Short mmCIF file of C-alpha atoms in Angstrom, two decimals:
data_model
loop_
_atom_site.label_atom_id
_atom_site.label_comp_id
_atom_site.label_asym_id
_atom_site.label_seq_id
_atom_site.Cartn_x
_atom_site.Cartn_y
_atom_site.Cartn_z
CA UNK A 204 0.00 0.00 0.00
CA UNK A 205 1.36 3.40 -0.72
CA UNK A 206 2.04 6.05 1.47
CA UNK A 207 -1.25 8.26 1.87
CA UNK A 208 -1.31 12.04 2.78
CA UNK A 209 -2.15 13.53 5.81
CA UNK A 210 -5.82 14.80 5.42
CA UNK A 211 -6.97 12.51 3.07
CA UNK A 212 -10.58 10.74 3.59
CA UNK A 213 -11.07 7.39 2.89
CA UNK A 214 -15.12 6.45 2.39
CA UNK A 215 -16.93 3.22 2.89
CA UNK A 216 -20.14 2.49 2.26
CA UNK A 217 -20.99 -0.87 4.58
CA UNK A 218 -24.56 -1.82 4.93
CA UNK A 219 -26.40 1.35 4.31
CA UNK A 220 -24.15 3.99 5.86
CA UNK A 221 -21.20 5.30 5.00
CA UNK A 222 -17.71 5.75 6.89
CA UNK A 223 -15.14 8.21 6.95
CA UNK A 224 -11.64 8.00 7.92
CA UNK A 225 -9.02 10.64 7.62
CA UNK A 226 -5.24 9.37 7.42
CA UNK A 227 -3.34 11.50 10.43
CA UNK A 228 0.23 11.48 10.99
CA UNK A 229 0.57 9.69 12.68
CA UNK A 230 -2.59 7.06 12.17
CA UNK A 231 -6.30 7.55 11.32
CA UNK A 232 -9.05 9.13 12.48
CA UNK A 233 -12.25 7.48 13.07
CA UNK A 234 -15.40 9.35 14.73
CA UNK A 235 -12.79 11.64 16.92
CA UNK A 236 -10.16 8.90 17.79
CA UNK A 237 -6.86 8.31 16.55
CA UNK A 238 -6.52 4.32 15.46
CA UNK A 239 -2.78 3.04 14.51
CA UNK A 240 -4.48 0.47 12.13
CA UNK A 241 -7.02 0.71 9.14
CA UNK A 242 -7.89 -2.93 10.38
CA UNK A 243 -8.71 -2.08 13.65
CA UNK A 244 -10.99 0.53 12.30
CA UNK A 245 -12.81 -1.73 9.67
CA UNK A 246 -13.29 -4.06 12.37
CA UNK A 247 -15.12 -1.61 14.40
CA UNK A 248 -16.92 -0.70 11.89
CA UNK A 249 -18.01 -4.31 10.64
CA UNK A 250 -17.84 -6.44 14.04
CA UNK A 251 -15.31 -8.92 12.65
CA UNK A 252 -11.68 -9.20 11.68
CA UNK A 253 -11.13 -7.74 7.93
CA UNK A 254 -7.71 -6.42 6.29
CA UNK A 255 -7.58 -2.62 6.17
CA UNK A 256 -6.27 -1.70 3.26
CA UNK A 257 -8.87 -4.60 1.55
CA UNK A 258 -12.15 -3.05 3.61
CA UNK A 259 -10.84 0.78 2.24
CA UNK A 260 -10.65 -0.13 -1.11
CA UNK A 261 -6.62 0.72 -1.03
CA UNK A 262 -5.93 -2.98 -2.15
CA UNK A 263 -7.60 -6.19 -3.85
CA UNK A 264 -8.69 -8.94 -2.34
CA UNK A 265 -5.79 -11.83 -3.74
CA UNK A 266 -7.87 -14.10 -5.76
CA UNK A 267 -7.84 -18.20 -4.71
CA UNK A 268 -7.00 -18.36 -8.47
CA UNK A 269 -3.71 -15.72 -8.26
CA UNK A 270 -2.54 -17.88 -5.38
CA UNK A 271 -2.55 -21.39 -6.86
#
């Protein structure tokens, strides 16, 4: 994943509503806290344990067929 700037908001829309996140330095901002993690975030958001960067949109999913 590349380096994102300071400032910039990352949008998700996940079951009818839609988050924001702006990248920090350091870390992200969710809903007035600081997180470390994109992952921690998208797992507060969706309740179960999901790759940051994948939940953001910021990279693909590996495919079962890439892998083989």
């Amino acid at each position: 994943m590349r380096r994102l700037k300071p400032g910039t908001r990352l949008l998700r829309a996940w079951q009818g509503k839609t988050y924001t996140v702006t990248v920090a330095d350091p870390g992200f901002v969710y809903e007035g806290k600081t997180y470390g993690s994109l992952s921690v975030i998208a797992r507060e958001i969706t309740g179960t344990p999901w790759s940051g960067p994948v939940f953001f949109g910021l990279k693909k999913v590996a495919s079962a067929k890439a892998a083989t």
